[in-house]
Amino acid sequence: MKLPLHKIAHARSGDKGDASNIGLIAYNPANYKIIEREVTAARVKEHFGDLVAGDVVRYELPNLGALNLLLYEALGGGGTLSLRIDAQGKTMGAGLLSMEIDMEESELA
Amino acid sequence: MIRIANGQGFWGDWLEAPVRLVEQGPLDYLTLDYLAEVTMSIVQKQKQADPNLGYARDFPPLIGRIAKLLRQRQVRVIANAGGVNPIACAREVRRLAPGLKVAVVLGDDVFPKLDSFIEQGHAMANMDTGEPLSTIREKVLSANAYIGAFPLAEALATGADVVITGRSTDTALALAPMVHEFGWKMDDFNKLAAGTVAGHIIECGAQSTGGNCQADWKTIPDFANIGYPIVEAEPDGSFAVTKHKGTGGRVSLDTVKEQLLYELGDPQKYITPDCVADFTTIQLRQDGDDRVRVTGIKGYPATTTAKLSISYMHGYKAIGSLVYSWPDALEKAQVADRIVRERLLNLGLTFDEIYTEYLGVNACHGPAAPAVEQIPEVQLRIGVRGADKKAIDRFTRELVPLVLNGPPTATGFGDGRPPVREVVAYWPALVPKDLITTHVEVVE
């Protein structure tokens, strides 16, 4: 079945220069394996389309049931250079939560 | 056990937060984080205009307001409020709170040393782009090294009630009292990493106590009276995150996890002047209401380099907007955008960047935004950036005329043309650590 990510995870995002950092956290740590499988760097890049000019790099923190995603060249230069309303990527985490993910009903904890 | 709170996540955070932290419950140390990357350039300019300024001006009046309570309750303050003029900041604190002993940590300001660094062969290449500092040397406005916890602990050892630093790291503010009270050494890497993680959790104020929390945000109680975070630190490096009883907000696994991941790079290499912390070793446990215990943190030796925060004059920018209403709101805004761009082109004006957004449609999330069928109204927002101030200024004249000479129903132009702003940019760089020397001064 397909489910929007916000059903099983929450997120917070911020900036590191021109990169947006998104912390994505499974509400139930038992569902971490689903986000680890589904939320790949490539899928995140595809989800945000031309909003992210650079690469997406993913780090895993299984101890927190969480992923840390770095979206490079995503903030229009970042910091004071950016002309974007969301120059610091504060809403990027929420933007990720609309992504549809695939899973078997039985694996949902 | 010692209690360390943070009452300020940035310069401009809630003025009542530090006052309430001291008033509403037990506390040993109050930390206040005033500095963002570009704050140093702002205070540098203020110092150039007036040699008695150049620090976080909110800070001395705050200390004046709470001085009596700090004394009564034996609460000591550590703040990176000094900007580029910690001594002037300390003198103003002494003037408003004569009963308090004030110490400053000096040595982070390397602006006067930049040329000698370059002469010694230190390129200070931009950590993001690799370009050497020489390409922008004459545009540099400020240069500061990030200072770690040990110089701050040295300042606490003078017995000061208030410790003021310039560009210390955010995490050092919380780690310093642990180093001071527990006698941690420079090779106690696991403990230093634990204190660093504690500092990371509280450095953004209420972001660890329910503020800006996506998880179940509608159920978070009493935002109006939100409690700011407190770390209860143990000598073995374990700690609890909590807030004063009776305050609003929430401390839960969700709120703490969100903050742990905030502005994080490689989680196994969280680098500070004090150590390298591994965030993949952090163990969390809910330990009663509004209380999370944190254990298990591993750390590694600090790197041999010091990070510099350099700011420089980059150019100018202006951002203006108009609102278009239903029907065809988005289409009208798109036509208006094309008109502005054509007129700028006809004027022969070029910019480093022209950026257009449609607020109410997809400005925040781009292609990831959900589709909207009937848009009631949209805000067209156009920004330009470049080196030529005159071109930027001319752009600011091009939006309001559209109200009469473009697509119908343009409104929201009440503030007239937008201001032209200077763009001060951030240049992170590394130098060998031994170039940075700090010392502590008690200000009488």
Short mmCIF file of C-alpha atoms in Angstrom, two decimals, chain B:
data_model
loop_
_atom_site.label_atom_id
_atom_site.label_comp_id
_atom_site.label_asym_id
_atom_site.label_seq_id
_atom_site.Cartn_x
_atom_site.Cartn_y
_atom_site.Cartn_z
CA MET B 1 24.52 17.32 39.48
CA ILE B 2 24.41 20.83 38.01
CA ARG B 3 21.55 22.55 36.21
CA ILE B 4 22.42 24.46 33.03
CA ALA B 5 19.72 26.32 31.11
CA ASN B 6 19.69 28.20 27.82
CA GLY B 7 17.54 31.31 27.71
CA GLN B 8 18.37 32.65 24.26
CA GLY B 9 18.62 30.71 20.99
CA PHE B 10 19.69 33.71 18.91
CA TRP B 11 19.91 37.49 19.19
CA GLY B 12 16.25 38.44 18.99
CA ASP B 13 14.87 35.44 20.87
CA TRP B 14 12.16 35.91 23.55
CA LEU B 15 13.24 38.58 26.07
CA GLU B 16 11.23 37.00 28.90
CA ALA B 17 12.81 33.55 28.58
CA PRO B 18 16.02 34.14 30.58
CA VAL B 19 14.15 36.08 33.27
CA ARG B 20 11.64 33.28 33.72
CA LEU B 21 14.38 30.64 33.81
CA VAL B 22 15.94 32.36 36.82
CA GLU B 23 12.59 33.12 38.49
CA GLN B 24 10.69 29.89 38.05
CA GLY B 25 12.93 27.19 39.48
CA PRO B 26 16.38 26.00 40.55
CA LEU B 27 19.32 26.73 38.27
CA ASP B 28 23.12 26.86 38.53
CA TYR B 29 24.11 28.27 35.14
CA LEU B 30 22.22 30.40 32.64
CA THR B 31 23.65 30.35 29.13
CA LEU B 32 22.66 32.77 26.37
CA ASP B 33 23.53 32.18 22.72
CA TYR B 34 23.44 35.44 20.77
CA LEU B 35 25.57 34.77 17.72
CA ALA B 36 24.65 33.57 14.26
CA GLU B 37 27.16 33.38 11.40
CA VAL B 38 26.56 36.89 10.11
CA THR B 39 25.99 38.56 13.48
CA MET B 40 29.72 39.27 13.78
CA SER B 41 29.65 41.47 10.67
CA ILE B 42 26.72 43.47 12.07
CA VAL B 43 28.47 44.13 15.37
CA GLN B 44 31.72 44.90 13.53
CA LYS B 45 29.95 47.70 11.66
CA GLN B 46 28.45 49.00 14.91
CA LYS B 47 31.92 49.14 16.46
CA GLN B 48 33.29 51.04 13.45
CA ALA B 49 30.55 53.64 13.96
CA ASP B 50 31.03 53.79 17.74
CA PRO B 51 34.06 52.20 19.50
CA ASN B 52 31.91 51.62 22.61
CA LEU B 53 29.54 49.33 20.70
CA GLY B 54 29.94 46.07 18.79
CA TYR B 55 28.23 43.57 21.09
CA ALA B 56 24.73 42.14 21.72
CA ARG B 57 23.04 45.23 23.10
CA ASP B 58 20.14 43.25 24.63
CA PHE B 59 22.51 41.60 27.08
CA PRO B 60 23.58 44.29 29.59
CA PRO B 61 20.00 45.48 30.27
CA LEU B 62 18.95 41.86 30.79
CA ILE B 63 21.68 41.36 33.39
CA GLY B 64 20.70 44.64 35.03
CA ARG B 65 17.13 43.37 35.24
CA ILE B 66 17.99 40.02 36.84
CA ALA B 67 21.17 40.93 38.78
CA LYS B 68 19.57 40.77 42.22
CA LEU B 69 17.97 37.41 41.52
CA LEU B 70 21.22 35.99 40.10
CA ARG B 71 22.93 36.90 43.38
CA GLN B 72 20.14 35.56 45.61
CA ARG B 73 19.92 32.26 43.76
CA GLN B 74 23.64 31.88 43.05
CA VAL B 75 23.09 31.58 39.30
CA ARG B 76 26.09 32.30 37.03
CA VAL B 77 25.74 33.50 33.46
CA ILE B 78 27.75 32.50 30.36
CA ALA B 79 26.98 34.37 27.14
CA ASN B 80 28.59 34.88 23.74
CA ALA B 81 27.23 38.41 23.87
CA GLY B 82 30.62 40.08 23.49
CA GLY B 83 30.56 40.25 19.70
CA VAL B 84 33.71 42.07 18.56
CA ASN B 85 33.89 44.18 21.71
CA PRO B 86 33.59 41.94 24.81
CA ILE B 87 35.33 44.49 27.04
CA ALA B 88 32.82 47.23 26.20
CA CYS B 89 30.01 44.74 26.79
CA ALA B 90 31.49 43.82 30.17
CA ARG B 91 31.84 47.47 31.20
CA GLU B 92 28.19 48.11 30.37
CA VAL B 93 27.17 45.04 32.40
CA ARG B 94 29.26 46.35 35.33
CA ARG B 95 27.57 49.75 35.01
CA LEU B 96 24.07 48.24 35.14
CA ALA B 97 24.92 45.49 37.66
CA PRO B 98 27.77 46.85 39.84
CA GLY B 99 27.49 43.99 42.34
CA LEU B 100 28.47 41.29 39.85
CA LYS B 101 31.94 40.07 38.98
CA VAL B 102 32.45 39.94 35.21
CA ALA B 103 35.12 38.07 33.22
CA VAL B 104 35.70 38.11 29.48
CA VAL B 105 37.38 35.61 27.16
CA LEU B 106 39.52 37.32 24.52
CA GLY B 107 41.40 36.04 21.48
CA ASP B 108 38.69 34.99 19.06
CA ASP B 109 38.92 38.21 17.02
CA VAL B 110 41.58 37.54 14.37
CA PHE B 111 40.55 40.34 12.00
CA PRO B 112 43.77 42.33 12.74
CA LYS B 113 45.85 39.19 12.12
CA LEU B 114 44.46 38.14 8.74
CA ASP B 115 47.29 39.61 6.65
CA SER B 116 49.95 38.02 8.82
CA PHE B 117 48.12 34.68 8.50
CA ILE B 118 48.19 35.06 4.70
CA GLU B 119 51.88 36.05 4.77
CA GLN B 120 52.60 32.90 6.79
CA GLY B 121 51.07 30.89 3.96
CA HIS B 122 47.61 30.16 5.34
CA ALA B 123 45.20 30.37 2.40
CA MET B 124 42.03 30.26 4.54
CA ALA B 125 40.24 28.64 1.62
CA ASN B 126 36.45 28.76 1.74
CA MET B 127 35.36 25.39 3.16
CA ASP B 128 32.43 25.24 0.71
CA THR B 129 34.05 26.49 -2.52
CA GLY B 130 37.81 25.99 -2.00
CA GLU B 131 38.63 29.57 -3.10
CA PRO B 132 41.49 31.24 -1.18
CA LEU B 133 40.66 34.22 1.02
CA SER B 134 42.93 36.46 -1.07
CA THR B 135 40.16 36.65 -3.71
CA ILE B 136 37.99 38.68 -1.33
CA ARG B 137 40.56 39.95 1.19
CA GLU B 138 39.75 43.66 0.74
CA LYS B 139 36.03 42.99 1.24
CA VAL B 140 36.41 41.24 4.61
CA LEU B 141 34.41 42.85 7.43
CA SER B 142 35.14 40.53 10.35
CA ALA B 143 37.09 37.37 11.17
CA ASN B 144 36.68 35.33 14.33
CA ALA B 145 37.84 31.92 15.48
CA TYR B 146 35.33 29.63 17.15
CA ILE B 147 36.41 29.27 20.78
CA GLY B 148 35.73 26.06 22.69
CA ALA B 149 34.77 25.31 26.29
CA PHE B 150 38.17 25.33 28.01
CA PRO B 151 38.85 29.10 27.83
CA LEU B 152 35.30 29.64 29.13
CA ALA B 153 35.94 27.23 32.02
CA GLU B 154 39.10 29.21 32.80
CA ALA B 155 36.92 32.34 33.03
CA LEU B 156 34.54 30.54 35.41
CA ALA B 157 37.54 29.64 37.58
CA THR B 158 38.06 33.36 38.34
CA GLY B 159 34.82 33.18 40.31
CA ALA B 160 33.05 35.53 37.89
CA ASP B 161 29.26 35.77 38.12
CA VAL B 162 29.06 36.64 34.43
CA VAL B 163 31.33 35.28 31.69
CA ILE B 164 31.26 37.08 28.34
CA THR B 165 32.83 35.72 25.16
CA GLY B 166 33.02 36.76 21.54
CA ARG B 167 32.64 34.00 18.93
CA SER B 168 32.52 30.93 21.15
CA THR B 169 30.77 27.87 19.78
CA ASP B 170 27.16 27.52 20.82
CA THR B 171 27.86 24.17 22.46
CA ALA B 172 30.82 25.49 24.51
CA LEU B 173 28.45 27.65 26.56
CA ALA B 174 26.88 24.54 28.14
CA LEU B 175 30.02 22.38 28.15
CA ALA B 176 32.14 24.98 30.00
CA PRO B 177 30.36 24.70 33.38
CA MET B 178 30.65 20.89 33.21
CA VAL B 179 34.40 21.16 32.55
CA HIS B 180 34.69 23.69 35.38
CA GLU B 181 32.57 21.84 37.98
CA PHE B 182 33.52 18.25 37.19
CA GLY B 183 37.20 18.85 36.36
CA TRP B 184 36.94 17.17 32.96
CA LYS B 185 40.25 17.04 31.07
CA MET B 186 41.00 17.72 27.42
CA ASP B 187 41.29 13.97 26.74
CA ASP B 188 37.99 13.00 28.42
CA PHE B 189 36.58 12.67 24.91
CA ASN B 190 33.41 10.77 25.80
CA LYS B 191 32.49 13.27 28.51
CA LEU B 192 33.34 16.27 26.34
CA ALA B 193 31.21 14.77 23.56
CA ALA B 194 28.35 14.25 26.02
CA GLY B 195 28.53 17.87 27.16
CA THR B 196 28.69 18.96 23.53
CA VAL B 197 25.54 16.99 22.71
CA ALA B 198 23.85 18.57 25.75
CA GLY B 199 24.87 21.97 24.41
CA HIS B 200 23.51 21.12 20.95
CA ILE B 201 20.17 20.11 22.47
CA ILE B 202 19.69 23.40 24.34
CA GLU B 203 21.50 25.86 22.05
CA CYS B 204 18.34 26.76 20.11
CA GLY B 205 16.30 27.50 23.21
CA ALA B 206 12.71 26.28 23.05
CA GLN B 207 13.35 24.18 19.94
CA SER B 208 14.02 21.29 22.34
CA THR B 209 11.00 21.98 24.56
CA GLY B 210 8.20 21.91 22.00
CA GLY B 211 8.89 24.98 19.89
CA ASN B 212 8.92 24.40 16.11
CA CYS B 213 8.10 20.74 16.78
CA GLN B 214 6.32 18.89 13.99
CA ALA B 215 5.43 15.84 16.07
CA ASP B 216 1.86 16.23 17.39
CA TRP B 217 2.28 19.99 17.53
CA LYS B 218 -1.43 20.59 18.09
CA THR B 219 -1.25 18.82 21.45
CA ILE B 220 1.76 20.75 22.81
CA PRO B 221 0.44 22.68 25.83
CA ASP B 222 0.66 26.39 26.59
CA PHE B 223 3.04 27.76 23.93
CA ALA B 224 2.46 31.23 25.43
CA ASN B 225 4.33 30.23 28.58
CA ILE B 226 6.78 27.80 27.01
CA GLY B 227 9.60 26.69 29.31
CA TYR B 228 13.15 26.94 27.98
CA PRO B 229 15.45 23.91 28.22
CA ILE B 230 17.48 22.83 31.24
CA VAL B 231 20.19 20.17 31.27
CA GLU B 232 20.81 18.33 34.52
CA ALA B 233 24.40 17.21 34.04
CA GLU B 234 26.17 14.45 35.97
CA PRO B 235 29.94 14.11 36.48
CA ASP B 236 29.97 10.87 34.44
CA GLY B 237 28.71 12.65 31.30
CA SER B 238 25.13 11.42 31.42
CA PHE B 239 22.44 14.06 31.60
CA ALA B 240 18.72 14.76 31.55
CA VAL B 241 16.90 17.36 29.46
CA THR B 242 13.96 19.00 31.21
CA LYS B 243 12.25 22.35 31.89
CA HIS B 244 10.85 24.10 34.95
CA LYS B 245 7.64 22.66 36.44
CA GLY B 246 4.47 24.51 35.53
CA THR B 247 5.84 25.94 32.29
CA GLY B 248 4.37 25.32 28.84
CA GLY B 249 5.78 23.21 26.05
CA ARG B 250 6.97 19.60 26.17
CA VAL B 251 10.17 17.63 26.60
CA SER B 252 9.75 14.22 24.97
CA LEU B 253 11.72 11.80 22.83
CA ASP B 254 10.16 13.49 19.79
CA THR B 255 11.11 17.05 20.74
CA VAL B 256 14.66 16.06 21.69
CA LYS B 257 15.22 13.95 18.56
CA GLU B 258 14.07 16.79 16.30
CA GLN B 259 16.57 19.13 17.91
CA LEU B 260 19.40 16.58 17.85
CA LEU B 261 19.06 16.40 14.06
CA TYR B 262 18.76 20.17 13.60
CA GLU B 263 21.54 21.68 11.44
CA LEU B 264 23.44 18.40 11.63
CA GLY B 265 26.01 17.31 9.01
CA ASP B 266 27.74 13.93 9.23
CA PRO B 267 26.33 12.57 12.50
CA GLN B 268 29.51 10.61 13.28
CA LYS B 269 31.68 13.71 12.94
CA TYR B 270 30.18 16.58 14.90
CA ILE B 271 33.30 18.72 15.11
CA THR B 272 33.91 21.35 17.80
CA PRO B 273 37.14 22.89 19.15
CA ASP B 274 36.77 20.52 22.14
CA CYS B 275 36.17 17.11 20.55
CA VAL B 276 34.45 15.18 17.76
CA ALA B 277 31.10 13.79 18.92
CA ASP B 278 29.39 10.74 17.43
CA PHE B 279 25.62 11.30 17.31
CA THR B 280 25.00 7.68 16.29
CA THR B 281 25.92 6.61 19.84
CA ILE B 282 23.29 8.73 21.63
CA GLN B 283 20.77 6.75 23.70
CA LEU B 284 17.52 8.43 24.80
CA ARG B 285 14.94 7.36 27.37
CA GLN B 286 11.79 9.11 28.60
CA ASP B 287 12.33 9.48 32.34
CA GLY B 288 9.05 10.91 33.61
CA ASP B 289 6.99 13.86 32.43
CA ASP B 290 8.95 16.44 30.45
CA ARG B 291 12.21 14.68 31.15
CA VAL B 292 14.49 12.76 28.78
CA ARG B 293 17.66 10.96 29.90
CA VAL B 294 20.63 10.94 27.53
CA THR B 295 23.47 8.40 27.85
CA GLY B 296 26.05 6.38 25.94
CA ILE B 297 27.72 9.17 23.97
CA LYS B 298 31.11 8.47 22.41
CA GLY B 299 33.62 11.11 21.43
CA TYR B 300 36.98 11.38 19.72
CA PRO B 301 39.97 13.76 19.85
CA ALA B 302 39.48 17.27 18.54
CA THR B 303 40.91 18.14 15.13
CA THR B 304 44.18 20.06 14.77
CA THR B 305 42.51 23.00 13.02
CA ALA B 306 40.50 25.96 14.26
CA LYS B 307 37.46 27.13 12.28
CA LEU B 308 37.19 30.78 11.38
CA SER B 309 33.96 32.64 10.83
CA ILE B 310 34.79 35.34 8.28
CA SER B 311 32.24 37.80 6.89
CA TYR B 312 32.66 39.91 3.78
CA MET B 313 30.80 42.45 1.68
CA HIS B 314 29.26 40.54 -1.21
CA GLY B 315 26.98 43.04 -2.94
CA TYR B 316 23.36 44.13 -2.78
CA LYS B 317 19.89 42.68 -3.02
CA ALA B 318 16.26 43.75 -3.03
CA ILE B 319 13.08 41.71 -2.85
CA GLY B 320 9.66 43.08 -3.75
CA SER B 321 6.17 41.66 -4.00
CA LEU B 322 2.65 42.19 -5.33
CA VAL B 323 -0.54 40.25 -4.64
CA TYR B 324 -2.92 39.07 -7.41
CA SER B 325 -6.43 37.81 -6.61
CA TRP B 326 -8.80 35.25 -8.13
CA PRO B 327 -9.63 34.68 -10.96
CA ASP B 328 -6.48 33.46 -12.71
CA ALA B 329 -4.33 34.64 -9.80
CA LEU B 330 -1.28 32.55 -10.66
CA GLU B 331 -1.49 33.28 -14.39
CA LYS B 332 -1.59 37.03 -13.73
CA ALA B 333 1.41 36.80 -11.40
CA GLN B 334 3.34 34.83 -14.00
CA VAL B 335 2.58 37.41 -16.69
CA ALA B 336 3.66 40.19 -14.30
CA ASP B 337 6.95 38.36 -13.68
CA ARG B 338 7.63 38.15 -17.43
CA ILE B 339 6.89 41.88 -17.79
CA VAL B 340 9.34 42.83 -15.03
CA ARG B 341 12.08 40.67 -16.53
CA GLU B 342 11.50 42.12 -20.02
CA ARG B 343 11.62 45.69 -18.71
CA LEU B 344 14.86 45.01 -16.79
CA LEU B 345 16.34 43.54 -19.96
CA ASN B 346 15.20 46.56 -21.98
CA LEU B 347 16.98 48.78 -19.46
CA GLY B 348 20.14 46.78 -20.07
CA LEU B 349 20.32 45.76 -16.41
CA THR B 350 21.93 42.48 -15.43
CA PHE B 351 22.08 40.78 -12.07
CA ASP B 352 23.88 37.83 -10.50
CA GLU B 353 20.44 36.35 -9.95
CA ILE B 354 16.75 37.10 -10.45
CA TYR B 355 14.51 34.76 -8.48
CA THR B 356 10.73 34.57 -8.63
CA GLU B 357 8.41 32.82 -6.20
CA TYR B 358 4.63 32.46 -5.98
CA LEU B 359 3.67 32.56 -2.29
CA GLY B 360 0.50 30.62 -1.68
CA VAL B 361 1.29 28.19 -4.49
CA ASN B 362 4.70 26.52 -4.18
CA ALA B 363 7.32 28.94 -2.80
CA CYS B 364 8.30 26.75 0.15
CA HIS B 365 8.25 23.28 -1.39
CA GLY B 366 8.60 23.77 -5.15
CA PRO B 367 7.56 20.69 -7.11
CA ALA B 368 6.83 18.88 -3.81
CA ALA B 369 3.95 21.25 -2.98
CA PRO B 370 0.43 19.82 -3.26
CA ALA B 371 -1.58 21.02 -6.28
CA VAL B 372 -4.25 23.68 -5.72
CA GLU B 373 -7.15 24.00 -8.14
CA GLN B 374 -8.63 27.41 -7.36
CA ILE B 375 -6.09 29.78 -5.90
CA PRO B 376 -7.85 32.63 -4.02
CA GLU B 377 -4.80 34.88 -4.24
CA VAL B 378 -1.08 34.65 -4.79
CA GLN B 379 1.85 36.81 -3.76
CA LEU B 380 4.35 37.36 -6.54
CA ARG B 381 7.77 37.77 -4.94
CA ILE B 382 10.74 38.79 -7.07
CA GLY B 383 14.27 39.16 -5.74
CA VAL B 384 17.45 40.37 -7.43
CA ARG B 385 21.06 40.23 -6.27
CA GLY B 386 24.21 41.74 -7.73
CA ALA B 387 27.27 43.92 -7.28
CA ASP B 388 25.79 47.04 -8.92
CA LYS B 389 23.80 48.98 -6.34
CA LYS B 390 22.30 51.26 -8.99
CA ALA B 391 20.87 48.32 -10.94
CA ILE B 392 19.33 46.89 -7.76
CA ASP B 393 17.88 50.30 -6.94
CA ARG B 394 16.35 50.59 -10.42
CA PHE B 395 14.72 47.18 -10.01
CA THR B 396 12.91 48.43 -6.91
CA ARG B 397 11.03 50.92 -9.16
CA GLU B 398 9.69 48.22 -11.48
CA LEU B 399 7.03 46.51 -9.35
CA VAL B 400 4.56 49.18 -8.24
CA PRO B 401 3.87 50.51 -11.80
CA LEU B 402 2.39 47.10 -12.62
CA VAL B 403 -0.60 47.98 -10.47
CA LEU B 404 -1.73 50.33 -13.27
CA ASN B 405 0.09 49.04 -16.34
CA GLY B 406 0.01 45.26 -16.01
CA PRO B 407 -2.47 42.41 -15.48
CA PRO B 408 -5.60 43.24 -13.40
CA THR B 409 -6.17 43.03 -9.61
CA ALA B 410 -2.64 43.77 -8.41
CA THR B 411 -2.60 44.89 -4.79
CA GLY B 412 -0.43 44.59 -1.67
CA PHE B 413 1.93 47.39 -2.72
CA GLY B 414 1.26 49.45 0.43
CA ASP B 415 4.87 49.75 1.52
CA GLY B 416 5.93 51.19 -1.84
CA ARG B 417 9.23 50.12 -3.30
CA PRO B 418 11.34 47.65 -1.37
CA PRO B 419 14.62 48.65 0.33
CA VAL B 420 18.02 47.88 -1.19
CA ARG B 421 20.00 45.81 1.31
CA GLU B 422 23.69 45.08 1.62
CA VAL B 423 24.58 41.41 1.33
CA VAL B 424 27.20 40.37 3.87
CA ALA B 425 28.25 36.81 3.20
CA TYR B 426 29.85 34.12 5.34
CA TRP B 427 33.27 32.59 4.58
CA PRO B 428 34.11 29.53 6.72
CA ALA B 429 37.79 28.60 6.74
CA LEU B 430 40.34 26.59 8.72
CA VAL B 431 43.72 27.52 10.21
CA PRO B 432 46.12 25.53 12.42
CA LYS B 433 44.87 25.63 15.99
CA ASP B 434 48.10 27.04 17.42
CA LEU B 435 47.45 30.36 15.64
CA ILE B 436 44.61 31.01 18.06
CA THR B 437 45.50 32.07 21.60
CA THR B 438 42.94 33.09 24.17
CA HIS B 439 43.16 34.76 27.55
CA VAL B 440 40.79 35.71 30.33
CA GLU B 441 40.40 39.18 31.80
CA VAL B 442 38.36 40.21 34.83
CA VAL B 443 36.72 43.57 34.13
CA GLU B 444 36.59 45.86 37.15
#
